[in-house]
Amino acid sequence: MTRPAKETPSTDIQVAICGSAGEGTIAAGDILRSALAEAGYRIISFDTYPPEIRGFGKCIARLRVTTEQAYSLKQQSDVLIALNDEHAIPHIGEVRDFGAVIYDGHSIAKLPEGGHVSGHLRAGQLPYPVSLRELCEKATGGNRSRNIVALGFLAGVYQLPKDAFLRIITKKFGKKPGVAEQNQAAFETGYTVGEAAFRLDDVVFGAPKRDAATRDVVMINGNAATVRGAVDAGIDCFFGYPITPATSIMERLASEMPKHGKRLLQTEDEISAIAATIGAGYTGARAATATSGPGLSLMQEMLGLGVIAEVPSVVFVSQRGGPSTGMPTKTEQSDLSAAVHGGHGDAQKIVIAPTNVEGCYRCGGKAFEMAEAYQTPVVVLLDLYLSNRYETVQFGARPPFEANCSKPRAKAAPGEPYRRFALTEDFVSPRALPGEPGAMHTITGLEHNELGRPNDQGDMHERMSKKRHEKLKAALKHPDFTHCKRFGDEGRIKVGMLAWGSTFGECLEAMFKARAEGIPCAAMKVVMLSPFPVEPVSAFMDDCDVVLVPEVNYEGQFARLIQGELGRPVVSLARVPGVPLPVDEILETIRRLAASGPRDAARLVRAA
Amino acid sequence: MAEAHQQIYLEDKLKEVRESGRLEYRSKALPTWCPGCGYFAMAGGVPAALNSLGIAPQDTVVVSGIGCSSRFPFFVNTYGFHTLHGRVLPVATGIKVANDALTVIAVGGDGDGFAIGGGHVPHAARRNIDITYLLFDNGIYGLTKGQTSPTSAIGFRTPTSPYTNPDQPLNPLLMVLAYGATWVGQAFAGHPQQLEELIRQAIAHRGFSYLHILSPCVTFDKTDKTYDRLEQRVRSLPANHDPQDFAAAMRQAMDVETPPMGLLYVNERPTLADALDGIVVKAGGAEKRARKVAKAA
Amino acid sequence: MAAVGKHHVIIGGGISGSQAADTLRTLDPDSRITLITLSRLPVYNRYDLPQVFRGRQDWRDFLVQPPEYYRRSRISLRRATRVANVDATRRIITLAHNEELRYDTLLVASGGRGYLPEELAEFLPLLDSFTSFEDAVTVRRRLPEGGHVIMIGGDMIGLDLARTMVETGHRVTLVAGPQTFWPHRLEAGERKQFLAVLAKMGMQVVESEAHGNIETIEPGAKGMPARRIVFGDNTDLRADSIMAFCGLVPSVEFMLGSGVDIERGLLVSRSLRTTNEAIYAAGDVCQIWDQDEKRYRFYYGWKNVRAMGELAARNIVGGDEPWSSNQDESLRVQENGSLYSPFWEYA
């Protein structure tokens, strides 16, 4: 029997809740993470809805509760709450040995052999049968709050701060008369039973840390943080068309923007969403749309118009499994090529990708600054994992975004036509907005001269193409923005990782583990993907014996991007499991690369 | 098609324009349309209408898609956005939603509006966004040299339907009426004075106004929608036509053999801006909205 | 797992059941084996539980087999699971949580639970139990250092605990009664002698009958130890915990509808088969036909129940060996003056 090493007093516990939406699985997860965040723990949480189960409504809420900053979910959960036998049984395996499985100890329906959770526990996992239904009926007269009884039980067993739960329950259900009370009663009942239960697992919640870093933290997911960033940056208009997993961006903005006097319109498709966004951007408004891969494909032609007509716009793209309709409820990072290289013609735009929820906030706001400053579309690449994952984030008192990044505009000389596309030193032209007298001009998707008039002369196309590409270089030095950042060992290292988007969290976790094993290791996150930060990435690669590029797509799109930009070899770990890359898989690759050295690296990873 | 004929335009039209008092709406760029093109009527009609309504050029945005008619923004001295094929309405929507103070005129042809862009018309109409849509219907793709369009007649022969067009043409008027447009009119490029008056009314209308303009393509259609043939077929609306009578408007719109000219239908209902403002009020953001609008003004 | 072979179900996760599972796995490699236990833990050695007083408080230290054993041995271990009914005609077991299991052969090794004399039944909530790991740790945690325990009865399981508690610095008062030294069958006069040995070992021994038997048990007053026991002669004792160890009653309720013959335990032949050909029994739950005594009798003790589990398994897969016990059952005094029972010998 292997026994886990004695845990440090710091808390690092992952709880999974599995059931159907109708059973309040996600609601329970939401209350749990909110309560624990309020109690002062740090949280990373991600709800999934695996489609491989027939019917719909099955979901799993997972949350990792820590005292120190964590960067990804763990592969194994410490505690599983099963609200539904059928849904939970396939997930019992993810609970580690000496972890706990909490389930309803009685089924109303007659079950065939193997139909009950209790029959599927490994001998090392600890069963906690609870009469969820019975307790719920006693406490509330109904069985709708079974999820809350289970939460109460969990809180009781592990002595979690009860007040935080009761406050969150009140907040969540307070609007419906009687419902808050009913759920409080359910929670109290579960708590009492849990408190009395004999704890056999070795899951220990240490006290939460109360310090400056945990004060005023907000529990928020990637999409909500993106929205907060957009709102803090003063978004004026939003146009969108629902698509998983980006929809909640629009939903939240639909409720938030009008409070700030701003406008949101649900358009008839993604083409009109980006068209209207660009229309609004043309008037000087900070405008955005949000979509996923299929929508990005539809928007490509219009993004090209944004590039050539030099109109600011922001597109939030939350990636999912592709191509085509693909896997709408699974995470993937396979739209990088489409974002960076998509569309016809030489249509470089700015592409940024946050690596965590706080990054979603920053990118969500900074995107508007960049769009405005460089007069171009900005694509913010999120993915399902990042969009839906919750983290505890501390926001500053003042939004870190500039309200106006427009280049000061020069007036047209009287009688002279306005030179909207004037060639300047930094290649950014002054931009007059509709409504301004004496600066009337027309912009177009045709190649044009400095006045904006159609012109397809070769030298003009050369000049204007250069202008449109050169002006973006300034974005590589955009103020108060982390374009890329190195973590881990300084100096010479055996294995360096380059990663982007949500996968960077898993890379960090793997890197810390590798360093603990004595492998000199570092990881660099690359937030700015287009234009590409060649210099710092190149400097990082100089330090590495081998560069590993883990990402969740099949083609190794980021690896190819790096190789294309730098012409240097990297080792690609590109997989499409539909879920975040397992930390252990990254770690195992690091180990093998560290052991084999650079020469064998490519062969090794191919063999894997 | 275009460059070779610029000189003719200069000779025939520039003088007239200079004397009209609408020069400030005119761009220094010169139209690239073929001589005799029905679109010259628009080039004259829009500035005249804006002038008579007292709308300043800088407060006007002319938006277009792709097509011969969509070149129009280059030929007026207002703000202009020459966008993508079929996307004039969503871009115009974005502009208007972002800035109510602008007068937004969308311009396009039958292919732009009812083929590639056909999906956007119902939504602009049902939302009653306060823009004017001038649809120049010549039943042909002129810019790409004469292919079949969604309003081409059955039996019409073009390079893409060398054995003649087998498809039933659309009836855009019936469609936009059904979609909920609140101002629907029809004009003929051969009657520029009526066209100008209808453009004026369409711009003045608060809500989505749709003006269908029969406009011959003199270069690629020598047989069907020619000036002569259209001149013989078009008629005025009956004197007793009530433009508030939806059913009557539908009946008139159904007549494609002798198309009726004039205002078929008008109706007042809340615009998209009214709806969006209502949402802001419900959300408690009215004060912030008022501050923002005041600041912009 | 594909059900290629028979499905052997064992009810009871004690020494007997787990030994049977292990033997079945060896003798019938293709079979499916399900081991059902009320316990939330994998099979552990209950005889070891007094060791909680010697600092062993991690359940992992009590396990008969490590957790990975069950996967390796393809034994489906159903923990925290109660059997509600056995339908011997359809060979279907209904579990209390409403799941049905079909079996080909069934071994009942559900053991027994502590017997409590009827006159003490009403005081049950005030008595501490010591039958599971959880009970043992709870008692250990509840007892203050050097705390005082009253043990009613004092069967050999209890006395094993009592001597451990004495040796670890606790005060133990034995309220002796008819079940003291159970299951040893003592000759007349031996009882007094052995009680004296217990006293010498450090226990305070009180003969219940001599004080008019137990009248009442009540919670201690505020500021006093947690429990108070009052005898018929109005004398009383105060202690931090009261436990009763009065022998075992077989756990057979779930078998009442099965149709097999039951006296106190399940009646089995010498080959440990019940009156149903597919159902066997082993351990503290069964009464085995004794040819010499011409009656069904129980066999207790770790060695016996383990041997019974093994024998039952052999007979389940086709054997027909008779039961014979070589368990020494004599209570005696060791040279150092302390009591010795062969029942205290466990691996």
Coordinates of C-alpha atoms in Angstrom, one line a residue, chain A residues 1-4 98 103 105-116 118-119 121-129 197-202, chain C residues 7 32 34 40-42 58-61 63 66-68 70-71 76-81 94 96-102 133-134 137-138 141:
Chain A
M1 CA 0.0 0.0 0.0
T2 CA 1.4 3.3 -0.9
R3 CA 0.5 6.1 1.4
P4 CA 0.7 9.7 0.2
F98 CA -8.0 7.4 0.8
Y103 CA -23.5 9.4 -2.0
G105 CA -27.2 5.5 0.7
H106 CA -30.6 4.5 -0.6
S107 CA -32.3 4.4 -4.0
I108 CA -36.0 4.7 -4.4
A109 CA -35.9 2.8 -7.7
K110 CA -34.9 -0.8 -7.8
L111 CA -31.4 -1.0 -9.2
P112 CA -29.9 -3.8 -11.2
E113 CA -26.5 -5.2 -10.1
G114 CA -23.9 -2.5 -10.4
G115 CA -26.5 0.3 -10.4
H116 CA -25.4 1.9 -7.2
S118 CA -21.4 1.8 -3.5
G119 CA -20.6 -1.1 -5.8
L121 CA -15.6 2.1 -5.0
R122 CA -12.0 1.0 -5.0
A123 CA -11.0 -0.6 -1.7
G124 CA -8.8 2.4 -1.0
Q125 CA -11.6 4.9 -1.4
L126 CA -13.8 5.8 1.6
P127 CA -17.6 5.5 1.3
Y128 CA -19.8 8.1 2.9
P129 CA -23.4 6.9 2.4
A197 CA -19.9 11.1 10.7
F198 CA -16.7 9.3 11.4
R199 CA -14.0 10.6 9.1
L200 CA -12.0 7.8 7.7
D201 CA -10.3 9.5 4.7
D202 CA -7.2 11.6 5.0
Chain C
H7 CA -20.8 -15.7 -9.0
R32 CA -16.8 -13.7 -9.9
T34 CA -18.4 -10.3 -4.3
R40 CA -16.9 1.3 5.5
L41 CA -13.4 -0.1 5.6
P42 CA -11.8 -2.9 3.7
D58 CA -4.8 4.7 11.5
W59 CA -7.2 2.2 10.0
R60 CA -4.6 1.2 7.4
D61 CA -2.6 -0.4 10.2
L63 CA -6.2 -4.1 7.4
P66 CA -4.0 -3.8 1.5
P67 CA -6.6 -1.9 -0.6
E68 CA -5.0 -2.9 -3.9
Y70 CA -9.1 -6.5 -3.9
R71 CA -8.4 -5.3 -7.4
S76 CA -15.7 -6.9 -5.6
L77 CA -15.7 -5.4 -2.2
R78 CA -19.1 -3.9 -1.3
R79 CA -18.6 -1.8 1.7
A80 CA -21.1 0.1 3.8
T81 CA -23.6 -2.3 2.4
T94 CA -31.6 -7.6 -2.1
A96 CA -30.7 -2.4 1.7
H97 CA -30.0 0.4 -0.8
N98 CA -32.3 -1.3 -3.2
E99 CA -29.9 -3.1 -5.5
E100 CA -30.3 -6.7 -6.5
L101 CA -27.5 -9.2 -6.9
R102 CA -27.8 -12.7 -8.4
F133 CA -12.7 0.6 14.1
E134 CA -14.8 3.7 14.3
V137 CA -11.2 5.2 18.0
T138 CA -14.2 7.1 19.3
R141 CA -10.6 9.7 21.9

